[in-house]
mmCIF file of C-alpha atoms in Angstrom:
data_model
loop_
_atom_site.group_PDB
_atom_site.id
_atom_site.type_symbol
_atom_site.label_atom_id
_atom_site.label_comp_id
_atom_site.label_asym_id
_atom_site.label_seq_id
_atom_site.Cartn_x
_atom_site.Cartn_y
_atom_site.Cartn_z
ATOM 1 C CA ILE Q 1 44.977 -31.290 -22.043
ATOM 2 C CA ARG Q 2 45.235 -27.590 -21.100
ATOM 3 C CA ILE Q 3 43.773 -26.460 -24.324
ATOM 4 C CA ARG Q 4 40.803 -28.737 -23.761
ATOM 5 C CA LYS Q 5 40.192 -27.401 -20.309
ATOM 6 C CA ASP Q 6 40.249 -23.891 -21.571
ATOM 7 C CA ARG Q 7 37.771 -24.708 -24.304
ATOM 8 C CA ASP Q 8 35.458 -26.562 -21.723
ATOM 9 C CA LYS Q 9 35.679 -23.503 -19.439
ATOM 10 C CA ASN Q 10 34.783 -21.050 -22.309
ATOM 11 C CA LYS Q 11 31.941 -23.330 -23.198
ATOM 12 C CA ASN Q 12 30.643 -23.390 -19.619
ATOM 13 C CA ASN Q 13 30.791 -19.514 -19.524
ATOM 14 C CA LYS Q 14 28.865 -19.286 -22.723
ATOM 15 C CA VAL Q 15 26.193 -21.667 -21.331
ATOM 16 C CA LYS Q 16 25.936 -19.554 -18.159
ATOM 17 C CA GLN Q 17 25.672 -16.218 -20.292
ATOM 18 C CA GLU Q 18 22.913 -17.779 -22.390
ATOM 19 C CA CYS Q 19 21.082 -19.078 -19.293
ATOM 20 C CA CYS Q 20 21.321 -15.723 -17.715
ATOM 21 C CA GLY Q 21 19.971 -14.003 -20.708
ATOM 22 C CA ILE Q 22 16.895 -16.323 -20.731
ATOM 23 C CA LEU Q 23 16.307 -15.728 -17.237
ATOM 24 C CA LYS Q 24 16.318 -11.965 -17.525
ATOM 25 C CA LYS Q 25 13.765 -12.338 -20.462
ATOM 26 C CA GLU Q 26 11.713 -14.611 -18.326
ATOM 27 C CA GLU Q 27 11.765 -12.300 -15.465
ATOM 28 C CA ARG Q 28 10.708 -9.191 -17.680
ATOM 29 C CA ILE Q 29 7.860 -11.330 -18.929
ATOM 30 C CA LEU Q 30 6.795 -12.292 -15.410
ATOM 31 C CA ARG Q 31 7.069 -8.509 -14.332
ATOM 32 C CA LEU Q 32 4.938 -7.642 -17.387
ATOM 33 C CA VAL Q 33 2.324 -10.252 -16.553
ATOM 34 C CA THR Q 34 2.193 -9.295 -12.984
ATOM 35 C CA VAL Q 35 1.821 -5.512 -13.823
ATOM 36 C CA LEU Q 36 -1.035 -6.197 -16.342
ATOM 37 C CA VAL Q 37 -2.919 -8.521 -13.800
ATOM 38 C CA ILE Q 38 -2.597 -5.949 -10.875
ATOM 39 C CA PHE Q 39 -3.570 -2.917 -13.187
ATOM 40 C CA GLY Q 40 -6.397 -5.132 -14.533
ATOM 41 C CA ILE Q 41 -7.707 -5.701 -10.927
ATOM 42 C CA LEU Q 42 -7.395 -2.153 -10.175
ATOM 43 C CA LEU Q 43 -9.313 -1.187 -13.363
ATOM 44 C CA LEU Q 44 -12.016 -3.626 -12.520
ATOM 45 C CA ILE Q 45 -12.346 -2.395 -8.898
ATOM 46 C CA SER Q 46 -12.624 1.291 -10.288
ATOM 47 C CA ILE Q 47 -15.327 0.266 -12.742
ATOM 48 C CA VAL Q 48 -17.307 -1.781 -10.242
ATOM 49 C CA ASP Q 49 -17.092 0.913 -7.517
ATOM 50 C CA PHE Q 50 -17.980 3.694 -10.029
ATOM 51 C CA LYS Q 51 -21.051 1.825 -11.237
ATOM 52 C CA ILE Q 52 -22.504 0.389 -7.800
ATOM 53 C CA HIS Q 53 -20.664 2.373 -5.263
ATOM 54 C CA MET Q 54 -19.333 -0.887 -3.606
ATOM 55 C CA ILE Q 55 -16.170 -2.757 -3.805
ATOM 56 C CA PRO Q 56 -16.763 -6.560 -3.537
ATOM 57 C CA ASP Q 57 -14.513 -8.408 -1.018
ATOM 58 C CA GLN Q 58 -13.465 -10.749 -3.860
ATOM 59 C CA LEU Q 59 -11.856 -8.130 -5.743
ATOM 60 C CA ASN Q 60 -10.070 -6.842 -2.773
ATOM 61 C CA MET Q 61 -8.959 -10.427 -1.962
ATOM 62 C CA LEU Q 62 -7.525 -10.753 -5.674
ATOM 63 C CA LEU Q 63 -5.519 -7.398 -5.075
ATOM 64 C CA PHE Q 64 -4.307 -8.909 -1.800
ATOM 65 C CA LEU Q 65 -3.253 -12.097 -3.432
ATOM 66 C CA ALA Q 66 -1.591 -10.304 -6.196
ATOM 67 C CA GLY Q 67 0.316 -8.243 -3.727
ATOM 68 C CA ILE Q 68 1.537 -11.505 -2.222
ATOM 69 C CA TRP Q 69 2.600 -12.606 -5.629
ATOM 70 C CA SER Q 70 4.258 -9.285 -6.324
ATOM 71 C CA SER Q 71 6.628 -9.711 -3.316
ATOM 72 C CA PHE Q 72 8.237 -12.572 -5.459
ATOM 73 C CA VAL Q 73 8.475 -10.706 -8.612
ATOM 74 C CA PHE Q 74 9.189 -7.130 -7.325
ATOM 75 C CA GLN Q 75 11.592 -7.470 -4.208
ATOM 76 C CA GLU Q 76 12.085 -3.700 -3.737
ATOM 77 C CA ILE Q 77 9.869 -3.635 -0.674
ATOM 78 C CA THR Q 78 10.557 -5.979 2.316
ATOM 79 C CA ILE Q 79 8.127 -8.415 3.764
ATOM 80 C CA THR Q 80 7.911 -6.370 7.071
ATOM 81 C CA GLY Q 81 7.114 -3.250 5.077
ATOM 82 C CA ARG Q 82 4.411 -5.089 3.287
ATOM 83 C CA VAL Q 83 2.774 -6.484 6.549
ATOM 84 C CA VAL Q 84 2.946 -3.038 8.319
ATOM 85 C CA GLY Q 85 1.633 -1.446 5.009
ATOM 86 C CA ILE Q 86 -1.644 -3.424 5.595
ATOM 87 C CA PHE Q 87 -2.378 -1.396 8.738
ATOM 88 C CA VAL Q 88 -0.723 1.882 8.110
ATOM 89 C CA VAL Q 89 -3.761 3.482 6.086
ATOM 90 C CA SER Q 90 -6.406 1.071 6.752
ATOM 91 C CA ILE Q 91 -6.687 1.674 10.405
ATOM 92 C CA PRO Q 92 -6.912 5.457 10.062
ATOM 93 C CA PHE Q 93 -9.507 4.772 7.330
ATOM 94 C CA PHE Q 94 -11.455 2.677 9.674
ATOM 95 C CA ILE Q 95 -11.500 5.229 12.434
ATOM 96 C CA ILE Q 96 -12.547 7.795 9.870
ATOM 97 C CA ALA Q 97 -15.391 5.594 8.694
ATOM 98 C CA VAL Q 98 -16.544 5.126 12.400
ATOM 99 C CA LEU Q 99 -16.391 8.794 13.298
ATOM 100 C CA SER Q 100 -17.971 9.905 10.070
ATOM 101 C CA SER Q 101 -20.729 7.470 10.116
ATOM 102 C CA GLY Q 102 -20.244 6.042 6.581
ATOM 103 C CA GLY Q 103 -17.977 8.800 5.029
ATOM 104 C CA LEU Q 104 -15.782 5.937 3.837
ATOM 105 C CA GLY Q 105 -16.991 2.425 2.941
ATOM 106 C CA GLY Q 106 -15.619 -0.729 4.164
ATOM 107 C CA GLY Q 107 -14.527 -1.541 0.627
ATOM 108 C CA ASP Q 108 -12.232 1.454 0.689
ATOM 109 C CA ILE Q 109 -10.634 0.334 3.868
ATOM 110 C CA LYS Q 110 -10.128 -3.074 2.639
ATOM 111 C CA LEU Q 111 -8.705 -1.760 -0.546
ATOM 112 C CA MET Q 112 -6.148 0.089 1.312
ATOM 113 C CA ALA Q 113 -5.225 -2.909 3.339
ATOM 114 C CA ALA Q 114 -4.770 -4.916 0.160
ATOM 115 C CA SER Q 115 -2.573 -2.198 -1.422
ATOM 116 C CA GLY Q 116 -0.413 -2.205 1.712
ATOM 117 C CA VAL Q 117 0.793 -5.719 0.782
ATOM 118 C CA LEU Q 118 1.390 -4.480 -2.788
ATOM 119 C CA LEU Q 119 3.155 -1.069 -1.941
ATOM 120 C CA GLY Q 120 4.458 -1.322 1.615
ATOM 121 C CA VAL Q 121 4.211 1.492 4.267
ATOM 122 C CA THR Q 122 5.520 4.410 2.462
ATOM 123 C CA GLY Q 123 3.952 3.659 -0.972
ATOM 124 C CA ASN Q 124 0.389 2.931 0.638
ATOM 125 C CA VAL Q 125 0.663 6.372 2.482
ATOM 126 C CA PHE Q 126 1.497 8.028 -0.816
ATOM 127 C CA ALA Q 127 -1.128 6.220 -2.806
ATOM 128 C CA ALA Q 128 -3.782 7.047 -0.140
ATOM 129 C CA CYS Q 129 -2.755 10.779 -0.234
ATOM 130 C CA PHE Q 130 -2.922 10.788 -4.031
ATOM 131 C CA GLY Q 131 -6.199 9.018 -4.125
ATOM 132 C CA LEU Q 132 -7.714 11.360 -1.565
ATOM 133 C CA LEU Q 133 -6.354 14.494 -3.223
ATOM 134 C CA LEU Q 134 -7.785 13.397 -6.656
ATOM 135 C CA GLY Q 135 -11.035 12.286 -5.074
ATOM 136 C CA GLY Q 136 -11.213 15.609 -3.220
ATOM 137 C CA PHE Q 137 -10.610 17.648 -6.461
ATOM 138 C CA CYS Q 138 -13.308 15.657 -8.096
ATOM 139 C CA GLY Q 139 -15.750 16.040 -5.327
ATOM 140 C CA VAL Q 140 -15.291 19.648 -5.212
ATOM 141 C CA PHE Q 141 -15.762 19.778 -8.981
ATOM 142 C CA LEU Q 142 -18.814 17.777 -8.743
ATOM 143 C CA LEU Q 143 -20.288 20.089 -5.996
ATOM 144 C CA LEU Q 144 -19.429 23.281 -7.769
ATOM 145 C CA THR Q 145 -20.975 22.176 -10.964
ATOM 146 C CA LYS Q 146 -23.937 20.932 -8.981
ATOM 147 C CA ARG Q 147 -23.748 17.409 -10.378
ATOM 148 C CA ILE Q 148 -23.910 16.027 -6.777
ATOM 149 C CA GLY Q 149 -25.571 17.511 -3.708
ATOM 150 C CA TYR Q 150 -23.704 18.264 -0.336
ATOM 151 C CA LYS Q 151 -25.102 14.907 1.305
ATOM 152 C CA GLU Q 152 -24.488 12.721 -1.666
ATOM 153 C CA CYS Q 153 -21.730 10.416 -2.075
ATOM 154 C CA PHE Q 154 -19.450 9.368 -4.921
ATOM 155 C CA ALA Q 155 -17.127 6.431 -5.384
ATOM 156 C CA LEU Q 156 -13.648 7.093 -3.978
ATOM 157 C CA GLY Q 157 -12.298 3.681 -5.041
ATOM 158 C CA PRO Q 158 -11.454 4.726 -8.531
ATOM 159 C CA PHE Q 159 -9.341 7.629 -7.214
ATOM 160 C CA LEU Q 160 -7.669 5.205 -4.645
ATOM 161 C CA CYS Q 161 -6.954 2.736 -7.412
ATOM 162 C CA LEU Q 162 -5.318 5.566 -9.552
ATOM 163 C CA GLY Q 163 -3.168 6.574 -6.692
ATOM 164 C CA ILE Q 164 -2.127 2.819 -6.004
ATOM 165 C CA ALA Q 165 -1.276 2.408 -9.772
ATOM 166 C CA ILE Q 166 0.737 5.632 -9.876
ATOM 167 C CA VAL Q 167 2.866 4.636 -6.753
ATOM 168 C CA PHE Q 168 3.136 0.998 -7.806
ATOM 169 C CA PHE Q 169 4.650 2.100 -11.201
ATOM 170 C CA GLN Q 170 6.857 4.540 -9.557
ATOM 171 C CA ILE Q 171 8.243 2.048 -6.963
ATOM 172 C CA ASN Q 172 8.878 -0.625 -9.421
ATOM 173 C CA PHE Q 173 9.902 1.232 -12.580
ATOM 174 C CA LEU Q 174 11.146 4.605 -11.691
ATOM 175 C CA GLN Q 175 13.603 4.071 -9.020
#
């Protein structure tokens, strides 16, 4: 009887190990699909903003929903951090937009709110900094090469999206 119990115990351990292996594989696939969806949304936002200088609310809502979904797949960021992340960059962006009479668009503000759900507080701040630095360098380059005038505007969304993508990848894969 004892031999049979040991055999059953080994059989159960083998089943548990196989089950865990499947879950890890499924988890990797789920993470990959989530990353592809998020990067696809960011790419679409970048293209649309580059072409028409406007980020549609529907695309920002998609990113917001993807951020909620990512909280189940990537649990490195707390729910509290994600909620506070909504406001930590979008409120200063809103103040800048009001004070600068349109220097930042509403789509950029909503983009950073949606990315707050995705990246949390610290990640959203870093993404905004990366995006603004990249956008600033590009703006200076465009001004120096006289491709745009001093009063002309250019799309900031693609640079913010690049900053979001860089920070998202760093948070979820390089830590």
